[in-house]
Amino acid sequence: MTIPAEAQAAITRFGISIEDYMLPVHGQIQILAEDGTMLPEDRRGSSPGHQYPVPTDRELLEAYRRLVIGRRVNDQNSALVRQGRLAVYPSSHGQEACQVAAALALREGDWMFPTYRDSVAVMTRGVDPVEAMTLFRGDWHGGYDPHAHHVGIQSTPLTTQLLHGVGVAHAAKLRGEDTVVLAMCGDGATSEGDFHEALNFAAVFNLPVVFFVQNNQYAISVPLAHQTVAPSLAHKAVGYGMAGERVDGNDIVALLAVLDRAVTLARAGSGPLLVEANTYRMQAHTNADDATRYRNDAEVQAWAAKDPLNRMRHYLRSTGVLTDDVETAFAGDAEDIAQQLREGLGSDPTLDPQDLFRHVFTEPTPQLREQAALLADELARDELSREEH
Amino acid sequence: MSTVAEAAAARAAATAGPDPVTFAKALTTAMADAMRADDGVIVFGEDVAKLGGVFRITDGLMAEFGDQRCFDTPLAESGIVGMALGMAMNGMRPVVEMQFDAFAYPAFEQIASHVAKMHNRTRGRVTLPMVIRVPYAGGIGGVEHHCDSSEAYYAHTPGLKVFTPSSVADAYRLLREAIASDDPVVFMEPKKLYWSKDAVDLEALRRDFDGAEAAERAEGRAAVVRPGTDATIIAYGPAVPPALAAAEAASAEGRSVEVVDLRTIVPFDDETVCESVRKTGRVVVVAEAQGFASVASEITARVQERCFHSLAAPVRRVTGFDIPFPPPKFEHWHLPGVDRILDALDELQWED
Ligand SMILES: Cc1ncc(C[n+]2csc(CCOP(=O)(O)OP(=O)(O)O)c2C)c(N)n1
Ligand SMILES: [Mg+2]
C-alpha cells in the first residue's frame, strides 16, 4: 500500500501500522453501554491503533445539553409538520448523537456538508433554527448563508454534496489553510456513483475530508442488506486507500472520541477518513412515509432501548455531573429553541412574488426582467379586479 | 384559478358509467397486465418492491409476481438505467422507476449516451424495449428537486420516445404501449394527476389492448380532448387540466376553444395539431415547464412553419417562468393557470 509521505507522518504520530490504520475495528467502537455505564477499556471494541481517549466531563456535559436540544428540535419540527406549519421534515430522532458529535467535532473555520436529515447538526453548528427550517417550510430552498457558519446548503440529491465538500477542502489546501471538511451522507446514499467519486478524489488529492456516514439501517424502505454486501460501510474506505472506522452511532462519547481523532488526523495531513456510525432512524423517512409497510415494531423497540439520550443521561447522572438543577437548565434551553421554532414558523412568512426572478443569475437576463414585469402586471390586474368586486 | 381536482371532477362527471379509477391505479394495472402477458416484463427501482414506490404505483407487483420480477435496487439511478439496458439487450422488457424527476439526472449519461443511441450505433441490431418511468412536474407542494419538468431533456435526445398521459385511460393505454414498444420510452407521469379519477373501464381497455384486432394506438396520436372552432390550446401532461378549465371558462365568454392533448411528445403528431390549427386559426401552447428552449418552443415553431397561412395571430405560449422550480409557497405564481391562459387567448387578435 502506498500512502503519501505527509499521511505517513501523521499516522506514525499516532503510533500505528498502516494496515491497522486503514481497516475499521471488528465490531464497533463503543464506550458507553446501553444502560449508561462506561465499558472497561478492553470491551470498547478497540484494537491496536483504534484506542480512543474519553472526552472530558465538561465536553460530555455540553454534548448532552446539545442532545437534549436536538431531540426537542426534532420533536418540535415533527409537531409543526402535523400542524401544517412545515411542508415536510426528515427527522433525525434517534440519531441526535451523530448530529451533535458531527457539529462539535469541527472548529470554527471548518466546513460541514449536510443532507436533508441533518438539520440538528446544522443548528448545533450555529445556524439559526428558523433559517434552517426555511427549506422545509417551503419559502426558499435554503434559508441560511453557507459562508456564515461554513455549512453547505442541506442537500437532497444524494451524495452530490460530498464532492462539493471535496472541492472546498481542495481549495483550502491549495491556499495552505488547515480547514477540515466533514461531509455527511446516509447508508443508502453510499450506493450512488458520486459517493465513489468523492472518496476517490479526496484520497487521490490527499484532502482533509472526514466522510461521516450515518448508517440508520434504512434508505426509505430499503434495508442496508439490499445496499451492500460489504462487511461494513467503513470497510469501503480501504478500497480508496483511506482509513475507515465504525462507531456506535447512539453513543455520543464514542462518537466524539472517534470524530475528534478523525478531524485531528485529517488536519495533520493524513488524507481523508471515513467514519460509519451505526444508528437507527426511529421514525418514518419523512411524515409522507409509512414505515409500517416495511419494518416491524419489535425492531424499532429494540433500538429504542439504545436511545442516545437515555444512555448519556444515565452515565452523567451516575458520575454526578448531571444534577437536577443542570437538567432543568438544559430543558429550559431546549424549550427556548422550541419556542423560537414555534414562533418563527407559527406565522406565515411574507412572500414577494418577485423573488421568483431573483438570484437566478447575479444579474437578471432581459428575459427574466420581462417575465418579472409580466407577473407584476398580472398581479396588479388581479388586485384591481378584487377591489372592483 | 380552477384546480386540478375541479377539472378532473368535471371530466369524471362527464363520463358516467364504471366506478372512478385513479390515474395511479391505471398505471399499476397497466404494469400488472403487461407482466401477466409477458414474463420478460420486470419492474425495478428504488423502493418499488416492498413499499410499492413512494407514490405506490408499483404497489402489489412484488406480491403478485415475486421478488425476481419486481425488486428494489441499491440506491443508484445510473445503475438502474444501465442495468436495465443490459437486461433489455438480453431478452427482457425492464420497466424502471426513477423516484422523482430530478433524481433521474444521475442516470442521464446512460440515457443520453446509450439508451437513446444503442439501436443506432448497432445499425439496428440491438433493440432496447425498456421503459423509464419518471414522476414529474409540480403542483404538489414539493420542495426542491421534486418538481422538475424534465421532458425537454429527453425530447431533445434523438432515439428516445417520450410519452406523457394526462387522463386515466391514457395512463393505462400509453403505459401498455410503452412497455410493448421495441424502442426505449421515457414515460413521464404528471405526479399531481396521480390521485385524479375518472370513470374508466379498465377491463375494456385491457380487452382493447390485448385483443386480436390491433386497437387504435395512442402513440404518435394527439387527442382532441375538447372540440372547438375559435382557437386551439395545445397542451400535454400536467398542463392539460388547466387547458381544459380555461377552455371551459372561455366558452362562458362565448369562445369555442379546442384542446389538443399531445399524449406523446415523441413521436410528435403534426397531423392532428395542424388539422386543429388550420380549423381554428388561433393557438395557445400551454406547458408547465420553463418556456425557453422547451417542448412548447418546438410546438410553436412547428405550427408556425406548417400552418402560417392559417394563423390569424402569432402563436402564444403560456409556460412556467425561466427559473428553477420555485419553493412550495411560490409555485402558484409560477404554474400556468386558467387566468394566464385566458389572457393569452385574449391576445390572439380577435378584433382583426
Ligand atoms: C439521487 C437521488 N436519488 C433518490 C433520492 C430520493 N431519496 C431521498 S432520501 C432517500 C433515501 C436515502 O437513504 P439514506 O442515504 O440511507 O439516508 P436517510 O434518509 O436514511 O438518512 C431517497 C431514495 C434522492 N434524494 N436523490
Ligand atoms: Mg439511511
Coordinates of C-alpha atoms in Angstrom, one line a residue, chain B residues 33-295:
Chain B
D33 CA -51.3 -6.7 -17.1
A34 CA -48.1 -6.4 -19.1
M35 CA -46.3 -8.6 -16.5
R36 CA -49.1 -11.2 -16.8
A37 CA -48.9 -11.1 -20.6
D38 CA -45.1 -11.4 -20.9
D39 CA -42.7 -13.0 -18.4
G40 CA -39.9 -10.8 -19.7
V41 CA -41.5 -7.7 -18.2
I42 CA -39.8 -6.8 -15.0
V43 CA -40.0 -3.9 -12.7
F44 CA -37.3 -2.4 -10.6
G45 CA -36.0 0.8 -9.0
E46 CA -35.8 2.4 -5.6
D47 CA -38.4 1.5 -3.0
V48 CA -40.6 -0.1 -5.7
A49 CA -40.9 -3.6 -4.2
K50 CA -41.9 -3.9 -0.6
L51 CA -43.1 -0.3 -0.3
G52 CA -44.7 -0.2 -3.7
G53 CA -42.9 3.0 -4.7
V54 CA -43.1 6.3 -2.9
F55 CA -46.3 7.0 -4.9
R56 CA -47.5 3.4 -4.6
I57 CA -47.5 3.0 -8.4
T58 CA -45.9 -0.4 -8.2
D59 CA -47.9 -1.5 -5.2
G60 CA -48.8 -5.2 -5.2
L61 CA -46.5 -6.1 -8.1
M62 CA -43.9 -7.9 -5.8
A63 CA -46.7 -9.7 -4.0
E64 CA -48.2 -11.0 -7.3
F65 CA -45.1 -11.6 -9.4
G66 CA -42.5 -12.3 -6.8
D67 CA -39.2 -10.6 -5.9
Q68 CA -37.5 -11.7 -9.1
R69 CA -39.8 -9.7 -11.3
C70 CA -40.3 -6.7 -9.0
F71 CA -37.4 -5.7 -6.9
D72 CA -35.5 -2.9 -5.1
T73 CA -32.1 -2.0 -6.3
P74 CA -29.3 -0.3 -4.5
L75 CA -29.8 3.4 -4.5
A76 CA -28.2 4.4 -7.8
E77 CA -30.0 5.7 -10.8
S78 CA -27.2 5.3 -13.3
G79 CA -27.0 1.7 -12.1
I80 CA -30.8 1.2 -12.5
V81 CA -30.9 2.5 -16.1
G82 CA -27.6 1.0 -17.2
M83 CA -28.6 -2.5 -15.8
A84 CA -32.0 -2.1 -17.5
L85 CA -30.2 -1.5 -20.8
G86 CA -28.3 -4.7 -20.4
M87 CA -31.4 -6.7 -19.5
A88 CA -33.2 -5.2 -22.5
M89 CA -30.3 -6.3 -24.7
N90 CA -30.7 -9.8 -23.3
G91 CA -34.3 -10.6 -23.9
M92 CA -36.2 -8.7 -21.2
R93 CA -38.5 -5.7 -21.0
P94 CA -37.5 -3.8 -18.0
V95 CA -39.8 -1.1 -16.6
V96 CA -37.7 1.0 -14.2
E97 CA -38.8 3.8 -11.9
M98 CA -36.9 7.0 -11.2
Q99 CA -38.2 8.2 -7.8
F100 CA -38.6 11.8 -8.8
D101 CA -37.8 13.9 -11.9
A102 CA -34.6 15.4 -10.6
F103 CA -33.3 12.1 -9.2
A104 CA -33.1 10.8 -12.7
Y105 CA -30.2 13.1 -13.5
P106 CA -27.5 10.7 -12.3
A107 CA -28.8 8.3 -15.0
F108 CA -28.6 11.0 -17.7
E109 CA -25.4 9.7 -19.2
Q110 CA -26.8 6.2 -19.5
I111 CA -30.0 7.6 -21.0
A112 CA -28.4 10.1 -23.5
S113 CA -25.3 8.2 -24.4
H114 CA -26.6 4.6 -24.5
V115 CA -30.3 4.1 -24.1
A116 CA -31.0 6.6 -26.8
K117 CA -28.3 5.6 -29.2
M118 CA -27.7 1.8 -28.9
H119 CA -30.1 1.0 -31.7
N120 CA -28.5 3.5 -34.0
R121 CA -24.9 2.6 -33.1
T122 CA -25.5 -1.1 -33.8
R123 CA -27.3 -0.4 -37.1
G124 CA -30.5 -1.6 -35.7
R125 CA -29.1 -5.0 -34.5
V126 CA -29.9 -4.1 -30.9
T127 CA -33.3 -3.0 -29.8
L128 CA -34.0 -1.7 -26.3
P129 CA -37.5 -2.4 -25.3
M130 CA -37.3 -0.6 -22.0
V131 CA -39.4 2.0 -20.1
I132 CA -38.0 4.6 -17.8
R133 CA -40.9 5.9 -15.6
V134 CA -40.4 9.4 -14.3
P135 CA -42.9 11.1 -12.0
Y136 CA -42.5 14.8 -13.0
A137 CA -43.7 18.4 -12.7
G138 CA -45.2 20.4 -9.8
G139 CA -48.5 21.2 -8.3
I140 CA -47.9 19.0 -5.2
G141 CA -46.2 21.5 -2.9
G142 CA -42.9 19.6 -3.3
V143 CA -39.6 21.0 -2.1
E144 CA -36.6 21.5 -4.5
H145 CA -35.6 18.6 -6.8
H146 CA -39.1 17.1 -6.5
C147 CA -40.9 19.1 -9.2
D148 CA -38.8 19.5 -12.3
S149 CA -40.3 19.4 -15.7
S150 CA -37.5 17.5 -17.4
E151 CA -39.3 16.4 -20.5
A152 CA -37.3 18.7 -22.9
Y153 CA -34.0 17.0 -22.0
Y154 CA -35.4 13.7 -23.2
A155 CA -37.4 15.0 -26.1
H156 CA -34.2 16.7 -27.3
T157 CA -32.3 13.4 -27.3
P158 CA -32.9 11.6 -30.6
G159 CA -33.7 7.9 -30.1
L160 CA -35.9 8.3 -27.1
K161 CA -39.7 8.2 -27.2
V162 CA -41.4 10.5 -24.7
F163 CA -44.9 9.7 -23.5
T164 CA -46.9 11.7 -21.1
P165 CA -50.5 10.9 -20.3
S166 CA -52.9 13.3 -18.8
S167 CA -56.0 11.2 -18.4
V168 CA -56.7 8.0 -16.6
A169 CA -57.5 6.0 -19.7
D170 CA -54.3 7.2 -21.4
A171 CA -52.3 6.4 -18.3
Y172 CA -53.3 2.8 -18.9
R173 CA -53.1 2.8 -22.7
L174 CA -49.8 4.7 -23.1
L175 CA -48.0 2.6 -20.4
R176 CA -49.1 -0.6 -22.1
E177 CA -47.9 0.8 -25.4
A178 CA -44.6 2.0 -23.9
I179 CA -43.9 -1.5 -22.5
A180 CA -44.8 -3.1 -25.8
S181 CA -42.6 -0.7 -27.7
D182 CA -39.3 -2.0 -29.1
D183 CA -37.9 1.4 -28.7
P184 CA -36.9 2.9 -25.3
V185 CA -39.6 5.1 -23.8
V186 CA -39.2 7.8 -21.2
F187 CA -42.6 7.7 -19.6
M188 CA -43.4 11.0 -17.8
E189 CA -46.1 10.8 -15.2
P190 CA -47.5 14.2 -14.0
K191 CA -47.4 13.5 -10.3
K192 CA -50.2 15.9 -9.5
L193 CA -52.5 13.7 -11.5
Y194 CA -51.8 10.5 -9.6
W195 CA -54.8 11.0 -7.5
S196 CA -57.1 12.3 -10.2
K197 CA -60.1 10.0 -11.0
D198 CA -62.1 9.1 -14.0
A199 CA -64.9 6.6 -14.6
V200 CA -62.8 4.4 -16.8
D201 CA -63.5 0.7 -17.7
L202 CA -60.0 -0.8 -17.2
E203 CA -61.4 -4.2 -18.3
A204 CA -62.5 -2.7 -21.6
L205 CA -59.1 -1.0 -22.1
R206 CA -57.4 -4.3 -21.4
R207 CA -59.5 -6.1 -23.9
D208 CA -58.8 -3.4 -26.4
F209 CA -55.1 -3.6 -25.9
D210 CA -54.8 -7.4 -25.8
G211 CA -57.5 -8.1 -28.4
A212 CA -56.7 -9.8 -31.7
E213 CA -57.6 -6.7 -33.7
A214 CA -54.9 -4.1 -33.2
A215 CA -56.8 -1.3 -31.4
E216 CA -56.2 2.3 -32.3
R217 CA -52.8 3.2 -30.8
A218 CA -52.3 6.4 -28.8
E219 CA -48.6 6.6 -29.6
G220 CA -48.0 9.4 -32.0
R221 CA -51.6 10.4 -32.0
A222 CA -52.6 13.6 -30.2
A223 CA -56.1 13.6 -28.9
V224 CA -58.7 16.4 -29.4
V225 CA -59.9 16.3 -25.8
R226 CA -62.3 19.1 -26.3
P227 CA -63.6 20.2 -29.6
G228 CA -63.9 23.8 -30.6
T229 CA -63.9 26.2 -33.5
D230 CA -62.4 29.6 -32.5
A231 CA -58.9 28.7 -31.1
T232 CA -56.8 25.8 -30.2
I233 CA -54.9 25.1 -27.0
I234 CA -52.1 22.6 -27.4
A235 CA -51.0 21.0 -24.1
Y236 CA -49.6 17.8 -22.7
G237 CA -49.3 16.1 -19.3
P238 CA -49.8 18.4 -16.3
A239 CA -50.9 21.3 -18.5
V240 CA -54.0 19.6 -19.9
P241 CA -56.3 20.1 -16.9
P242 CA -55.7 23.9 -16.7
A243 CA -56.1 24.0 -20.5
L244 CA -59.4 22.3 -20.3
A245 CA -60.5 24.5 -17.4
A246 CA -59.5 27.6 -19.5
A247 CA -61.5 26.3 -22.5
E248 CA -64.5 25.9 -20.3
A249 CA -64.1 29.4 -18.9
A250 CA -63.7 30.8 -22.4
S251 CA -66.9 29.2 -23.5
A252 CA -68.7 31.2 -20.9
E253 CA -67.4 34.3 -22.7
G254 CA -68.6 32.9 -26.0
R255 CA -65.4 31.5 -27.3
S256 CA -65.3 27.9 -28.6
V257 CA -61.8 26.6 -27.7
E258 CA -60.5 23.3 -28.9
V259 CA -58.0 21.5 -26.7
V260 CA -55.4 19.1 -28.1
D261 CA -53.5 16.8 -25.8
L262 CA -50.3 15.6 -27.4
R263 CA -50.1 12.4 -25.3
T264 CA -46.8 11.6 -26.8
I265 CA -44.2 14.3 -27.3
V266 CA -42.0 11.9 -29.3
P267 CA -43.3 10.8 -31.7
F268 CA -45.0 14.1 -32.4
D269 CA -48.4 14.2 -34.2
D270 CA -48.1 17.1 -36.6
E271 CA -51.2 16.0 -38.4
T272 CA -53.7 16.3 -35.6
V273 CA -52.1 19.5 -34.3
C274 CA -52.1 21.1 -37.8
E275 CA -55.6 20.0 -38.6
S276 CA -56.9 21.7 -35.5
V277 CA -54.9 24.9 -36.1
R278 CA -56.0 25.1 -39.7
K279 CA -59.6 24.9 -38.5
T280 CA -59.3 27.5 -35.7
G281 CA -56.5 29.8 -36.8
R282 CA -55.6 30.8 -33.3
V283 CA -53.2 28.9 -31.0
V284 CA -52.0 29.0 -27.4
V285 CA -49.4 26.4 -26.3
V286 CA -49.6 25.6 -22.6
A287 CA -46.8 23.8 -20.8
E288 CA -45.8 23.7 -17.2
A289 CA -42.0 23.6 -18.0
Q290 CA -39.9 26.7 -18.2
G291 CA -40.5 28.1 -21.7
F292 CA -37.0 28.8 -23.0
A293 CA -35.8 26.1 -25.5
S294 CA -38.6 23.9 -24.4
V295 CA -41.1 21.4 -25.9

